[in-house]
Structure formats: structure tokens, C-alpha cells
Amino acid sequence: MARPRVKFQLWTLFIRRLASRDRLQRFGLNIELSCVFCTELESIDHLFFNCRSTQEVWNKILMWIGYTHVGQEWNIEKNWIVQELRKRGWKRQLLKIALAETTYSLWKARNEIIFNNIPMAQDIATRIKYIFVICSRLHRAIKEHICLEILSIH
């Protein structure tokens, strides 16, 4: 259901090939290693699940689709996601969209800060929700489950 660029970014995240700052340093680049959202070392684990700013966005999206899950380091998250997606039901389709769109939006926001000096939008969770709703509405199997309660964007 995701857009091709979102699928590609998610694939590179799953195989740990995103060009996070710690990864770029291992290739010999002399770059600033701190996260653009806080001051800790930027890694895949930190950027998507341990950074206070991105964890807040991720938790808002998960809670919005009905999950009460707190992000941990990437390998634990990946295992949780794989186990959850092995279950059946429309809620798992929502989780797939949420994972793809949230990680893509956070990566895009990170790159906007680094390359264009544009700060992360305060309403990034709302933007993700809008994209999420559009993707969900285009998928016949789950669009009937997108009800007014889920569509209420805070």
C-alpha cells in the first residue's frame, strides 16, 4: 500500500543500510555525530525509537491506531513488528502503513534539517495521519475499518 519511495526507505531500514551518522562515520566520513533532534549519537536505533522527539511521534501514531507499545532498540522493535504482522486482521494492515509512513516521514524530516536547514514541523504526526488515512482509504480490505473515531486527527 505504500508509495515506492516509502517502501524503499523501509527496506533499507530493515536491512540496516540507512545512511545514519554513525554508519557514515564507519565509512570514514568526518561528520557531526549528534542527532538533529537532540544531542545524542545518531544511529538507526536512536533515530527511530530512542530519540525523545521521534519516539513521541511514533507513540502518537501507534496510540492513534490502537497500540500501546513503547519503542525500544531497533532489533527488539523489528522482532515485535514481525511477530505482530504474523497475526491476521485489518489492524495489522494499519500497523504496516503506520510503520512505513512514520519512519519515512521521520527520515525525511531529518534530511530536511540536515540539507535544507528546515526544522521539524510541530504537526508531523498530523501529517503522517493524513497520509495514513489516504493510503488506508485506497485499500479496499481495510477502508471499511477506518471509522470516524480513527479519522479524528488531534
PDB file of C-alpha atoms in Angstrom:
ATOM      1  CA  MET A   1       0.000   0.000   0.000  1.00  0.00           C
ATOM      2  CA  ALA A   2       2.934   2.334   0.499  1.00  0.00           C
ATOM      3  CA  ARG A   3       4.447   4.577  -2.126  1.00  0.00           C
ATOM      4  CA  PRO A   4       7.566   3.177  -3.830  1.00  0.00           C
ATOM      5  CA  ARG A   5       9.971   5.627  -2.151  1.00  0.00           C
ATOM      6  CA  VAL A   6       8.477   4.750   1.243  1.00  0.00           C
ATOM      7  CA  LYS A   7       8.867   1.030   0.576  1.00  0.00           C
ATOM      8  CA  PHE A   8      12.490   1.531  -0.449  1.00  0.00           C
ATOM      9  CA  GLN A   9      13.298   3.552   2.664  1.00  0.00           C
ATOM     10  CA  LEU A  10      11.618   0.930   4.871  1.00  0.00           C
ATOM     11  CA  TRP A  11      13.582  -1.836   3.147  1.00  0.00           C
ATOM     12  CA  THR A  12      16.880  -0.021   3.738  1.00  0.00           C
ATOM     13  CA  LEU A  13      15.868   0.477   7.367  1.00  0.00           C
ATOM     14  CA  PHE A  14      15.103  -3.229   7.804  1.00  0.00           C
ATOM     15  CA  ILE A  15      18.472  -4.269   6.389  1.00  0.00           C
ATOM     16  CA  ARG A  16      20.191  -1.501   8.415  1.00  0.00           C
ATOM     17  CA  ARG A  17      21.561   0.338   5.396  1.00  0.00           C
ATOM     18  CA  LEU A  18      20.171   3.818   6.013  1.00  0.00           C
ATOM     19  CA  ALA A  19      22.928   6.420   5.991  1.00  0.00           C
ATOM     20  CA  SER A  20      22.689   7.347   9.657  1.00  0.00           C
ATOM     21  CA  ARG A  21      25.544   9.424  11.003  1.00  0.00           C
ATOM     22  CA  ASP A  22      27.170   6.569  12.908  1.00  0.00           C
ATOM     23  CA  ARG A  23      27.119   4.453   9.729  1.00  0.00           C
ATOM     24  CA  LEU A  24      28.628   7.256   7.640  1.00  0.00           C
ATOM     25  CA  GLN A  25      31.425   7.650  10.186  1.00  0.00           C
ATOM     26  CA  ARG A  26      32.256   3.938   9.853  1.00  0.00           C
ATOM     27  CA  PHE A  27      32.842   4.612   6.145  1.00  0.00           C
ATOM     28  CA  GLY A  28      35.431   7.215   7.090  1.00  0.00           C
ATOM     29  CA  LEU A  29      33.444  10.426   6.744  1.00  0.00           C
ATOM     30  CA  ASN A  30      34.315  13.133   9.227  1.00  0.00           C
ATOM     31  CA  ILE A  31      30.849  14.369  10.197  1.00  0.00           C
ATOM     32  CA  GLU A  32      28.909  15.624  13.199  1.00  0.00           C
ATOM     33  CA  LEU A  33      27.584  12.540  15.018  1.00  0.00           C
ATOM     34  CA  SER A  34      24.820  14.074  17.111  1.00  0.00           C
ATOM     35  CA  CYS A  35      21.150  13.548  16.324  1.00  0.00           C
ATOM     36  CA  VAL A  36      19.488  16.529  14.647  1.00  0.00           C
ATOM     37  CA  PHE A  37      16.518  16.250  17.023  1.00  0.00           C
ATOM     38  CA  CYS A  38      18.577  16.088  20.240  1.00  0.00           C
ATOM     39  CA  THR A  39      22.266  15.843  21.199  1.00  0.00           C
ATOM     40  CA  GLU A  40      22.770  12.075  21.440  1.00  0.00           C
ATOM     41  CA  LEU A  41      24.666   9.893  18.949  1.00  0.00           C
ATOM     42  CA  GLU A  42      22.585   9.346  15.816  1.00  0.00           C
ATOM     43  CA  SER A  43      22.063   5.696  14.926  1.00  0.00           C
ATOM     44  CA  ILE A  44      19.130   3.794  13.470  1.00  0.00           C
ATOM     45  CA  ASP A  45      18.181   2.621  16.971  1.00  0.00           C
ATOM     46  CA  HIS A  46      18.298   6.126  18.337  1.00  0.00           C
ATOM     47  CA  LEU A  47      16.770   7.979  15.418  1.00  0.00           C
ATOM     48  CA  PHE A  48      13.572   5.972  15.046  1.00  0.00           C
ATOM     49  CA  PHE A  49      12.859   4.599  18.500  1.00  0.00           C
ATOM     50  CA  ASN A  50      15.002   6.099  21.266  1.00  0.00           C
ATOM     51  CA  CYS A  51      15.157   9.810  20.465  1.00  0.00           C
ATOM     52  CA  ARG A  52      12.663  11.716  22.605  1.00  0.00           C
ATOM     53  CA  SER A  53      11.347  13.728  19.652  1.00  0.00           C
ATOM     54  CA  THR A  54      10.842  10.854  17.241  1.00  0.00           C
ATOM     55  CA  GLN A  55       9.633   8.465  19.935  1.00  0.00           C
ATOM     56  CA  GLU A  56       6.892  10.949  20.759  1.00  0.00           C
ATOM     57  CA  VAL A  57       5.737  10.955  17.128  1.00  0.00           C
ATOM     58  CA  TRP A  58       5.932   7.160  16.869  1.00  0.00           C
ATOM     59  CA  ASN A  59       3.967   6.706  20.108  1.00  0.00           C
ATOM     60  CA  LYS A  60       1.255   9.150  18.944  1.00  0.00           C
ATOM     61  CA  ILE A  61       0.805   7.212  15.706  1.00  0.00           C
ATOM     62  CA  LEU A  62       0.742   3.823  17.443  1.00  0.00           C
ATOM     63  CA  MET A  63      -1.743   5.020  20.043  1.00  0.00           C
ATOM     64  CA  TRP A  64      -3.883   6.533  17.283  1.00  0.00           C
ATOM     65  CA  ILE A  65      -4.258   3.126  15.599  1.00  0.00           C
ATOM     66  CA  GLY A  66      -4.840   1.308  18.877  1.00  0.00           C
ATOM     67  CA  TYR A  67      -1.435   0.075  20.052  1.00  0.00           C
ATOM     68  CA  THR A  68       0.080   0.787  23.444  1.00  0.00           C
ATOM     69  CA  HIS A  69       3.683  -0.026  22.726  1.00  0.00           C
ATOM     70  CA  VAL A  70       6.804   1.829  23.806  1.00  0.00           C
ATOM     71  CA  GLY A  71       9.684   1.858  21.338  1.00  0.00           C
ATOM     72  CA  GLN A  72      12.940   0.137  22.215  1.00  0.00           C
ATOM     73  CA  GLU A  73      16.146  -0.561  20.279  1.00  0.00           C
ATOM     74  CA  TRP A  74      15.751  -1.498  16.618  1.00  0.00           C
ATOM     75  CA  ASN A  75      16.276  -5.287  16.831  1.00  0.00           C
ATOM     76  CA  ILE A  76      13.634  -5.599  19.546  1.00  0.00           C
ATOM     77  CA  GLU A  77      11.277  -3.351  17.557  1.00  0.00           C
ATOM     78  CA  LYS A  78      11.858  -5.331  14.379  1.00  0.00           C
ATOM     79  CA  ASN A  79      11.065  -8.593  16.180  1.00  0.00           C
ATOM     80  CA  TRP A  80       7.911  -7.073  17.702  1.00  0.00           C
ATOM     81  CA  ILE A  81       6.785  -5.801  14.312  1.00  0.00           C
ATOM     82  CA  VAL A  82       7.426  -9.153  12.591  1.00  0.00           C
ATOM     83  CA  GLN A  83       5.568 -11.039  15.356  1.00  0.00           C
ATOM     84  CA  GLU A  84       2.666  -8.598  15.242  1.00  0.00           C
ATOM     85  CA  LEU A  85       2.404  -8.745  11.454  1.00  0.00           C
ATOM     86  CA  ARG A  86       2.245 -12.543  11.503  1.00  0.00           C
ATOM     87  CA  LYS A  87      -1.154 -12.207  13.144  1.00  0.00           C
ATOM     88  CA  ARG A  88      -4.185 -11.788  10.944  1.00  0.00           C
ATOM     89  CA  GLY A  89      -6.585  -8.912  10.702  1.00  0.00           C
ATOM     90  CA  TRP A  90      -7.074  -5.431   9.410  1.00  0.00           C
ATOM     91  CA  LYS A  91      -5.310  -3.892  12.411  1.00  0.00           C
ATOM     92  CA  ARG A  92      -2.033  -5.407  11.165  1.00  0.00           C
ATOM     93  CA  GLN A  93      -2.531  -3.654   7.833  1.00  0.00           C
ATOM     94  CA  LEU A  94      -2.854  -0.395   9.735  1.00  0.00           C
ATOM     95  CA  LEU A  95       0.399  -1.178  11.538  1.00  0.00           C
ATOM     96  CA  LYS A  96       2.159  -1.730   8.202  1.00  0.00           C
ATOM     97  CA  ILE A  97       1.038   1.658   6.938  1.00  0.00           C
ATOM     98  CA  ALA A  98       1.956   3.308  10.233  1.00  0.00           C
ATOM     99  CA  LEU A  99       5.441   1.792  10.244  1.00  0.00           C
ATOM    100  CA  ALA A 100       6.169   2.738   6.648  1.00  0.00           C
ATOM    101  CA  GLU A 101       4.790   6.273   6.753  1.00  0.00           C
ATOM    102  CA  THR A 102       6.172   7.164  10.187  1.00  0.00           C
ATOM    103  CA  THR A 103       9.715   6.000   9.517  1.00  0.00           C
ATOM    104  CA  TYR A 104       9.692   7.681   6.095  1.00  0.00           C
ATOM    105  CA  SER A 105       8.364  10.958   7.479  1.00  0.00           C
ATOM    106  CA  LEU A 106      10.907  10.992  10.298  1.00  0.00           C
ATOM    107  CA  TRP A 107      13.765  10.240   7.881  1.00  0.00           C
ATOM    108  CA  LYS A 108      12.514  12.971   5.554  1.00  0.00           C
ATOM    109  CA  ALA A 109      12.282  15.461   8.451  1.00  0.00           C
ATOM    110  CA  ARG A 110      15.833  14.546   9.495  1.00  0.00           C
ATOM    111  CA  ASN A 111      17.116  15.158   5.982  1.00  0.00           C
ATOM    112  CA  GLU A 112      15.240  18.470   5.719  1.00  0.00           C
ATOM    113  CA  ILE A 113      17.048  19.648   8.842  1.00  0.00           C
ATOM    114  CA  ILE A 114      20.473  18.483   7.641  1.00  0.00           C
ATOM    115  CA  PHE A 115      20.337  19.535   3.998  1.00  0.00           C
ATOM    116  CA  ASN A 116      17.870  22.444   3.917  1.00  0.00           C
ATOM    117  CA  ASN A 117      18.074  23.756   7.498  1.00  0.00           C
ATOM    118  CA  ILE A 118      14.271  23.404   7.847  1.00  0.00           C
ATOM    119  CA  PRO A 119      13.194  22.492  11.402  1.00  0.00           C
ATOM    120  CA  MET A 120      10.912  19.520  12.049  1.00  0.00           C
ATOM    121  CA  ALA A 121       7.283  20.539  11.769  1.00  0.00           C
ATOM    122  CA  GLN A 122       5.380  20.553  15.045  1.00  0.00           C
ATOM    123  CA  ASP A 123       2.465  18.818  13.330  1.00  0.00           C
ATOM    124  CA  ILE A 124       4.444  15.937  11.815  1.00  0.00           C
ATOM    125  CA  ALA A 125       2.162  13.367  13.496  1.00  0.00           C
ATOM    126  CA  THR A 126      -0.871  15.071  11.929  1.00  0.00           C
ATOM    127  CA  ARG A 127       0.781  14.996   8.501  1.00  0.00           C
ATOM    128  CA  ILE A 128       1.523  11.296   8.928  1.00  0.00           C
ATOM    129  CA  LYS A 129      -2.114  10.708   9.903  1.00  0.00           C
ATOM    130  CA  TYR A 130      -3.371  12.432   6.749  1.00  0.00           C
ATOM    131  CA  ILE A 131      -1.111  10.325   4.533  1.00  0.00           C
ATOM    132  CA  PHE A 132      -2.109   7.278   6.547  1.00  0.00           C
ATOM    133  CA  VAL A 133      -5.827   7.941   6.016  1.00  0.00           C
ATOM    134  CA  ILE A 134      -5.341   8.401   2.271  1.00  0.00           C
ATOM    135  CA  CYS A 135      -3.358   5.152   1.995  1.00  0.00           C
ATOM    136  CA  SER A 136      -5.953   3.330   4.078  1.00  0.00           C
ATOM    137  CA  ARG A 137      -8.855   4.626   2.020  1.00  0.00           C
ATOM    138  CA  LEU A 138      -7.235   3.311  -1.156  1.00  0.00           C
ATOM    139  CA  HIS A 139      -7.031  -0.220   0.223  1.00  0.00           C
ATOM    140  CA  ARG A 140     -10.371  -1.972  -0.170  1.00  0.00           C
ATOM    141  CA  ALA A 141      -9.782  -4.556   2.569  1.00  0.00           C
ATOM    142  CA  ILE A 142      -9.275  -2.036   5.358  1.00  0.00           C
ATOM    143  CA  LYS A 143     -11.110   1.103   4.308  1.00  0.00           C
ATOM    144  CA  GLU A 144     -14.304  -0.104   5.990  1.00  0.00           C
ATOM    145  CA  HIS A 145     -12.440  -0.193   9.301  1.00  0.00           C
ATOM    146  CA  ILE A 146     -11.339   3.407   9.072  1.00  0.00           C
ATOM    147  CA  CYS A 147     -14.160   4.921  11.039  1.00  0.00           C
ATOM    148  CA  LEU A 148     -14.793   8.395  12.377  1.00  0.00           C
ATOM    149  CA  GLU A 149     -13.052   7.570  15.641  1.00  0.00           C
ATOM    150  CA  ILE A 150      -9.783   6.755  13.837  1.00  0.00           C
ATOM    151  CA  LEU A 151     -10.192   9.659  11.455  1.00  0.00           C
ATOM    152  CA  SER A 152     -10.327  12.170  14.298  1.00  0.00           C
ATOM    153  CA  ILE A 153      -6.961  13.824  13.899  1.00  0.00           C
ATOM    154  CA  HIS A 154      -5.754  15.570  17.048  1.00  0.00           C
TER     155      HIS A 154
END
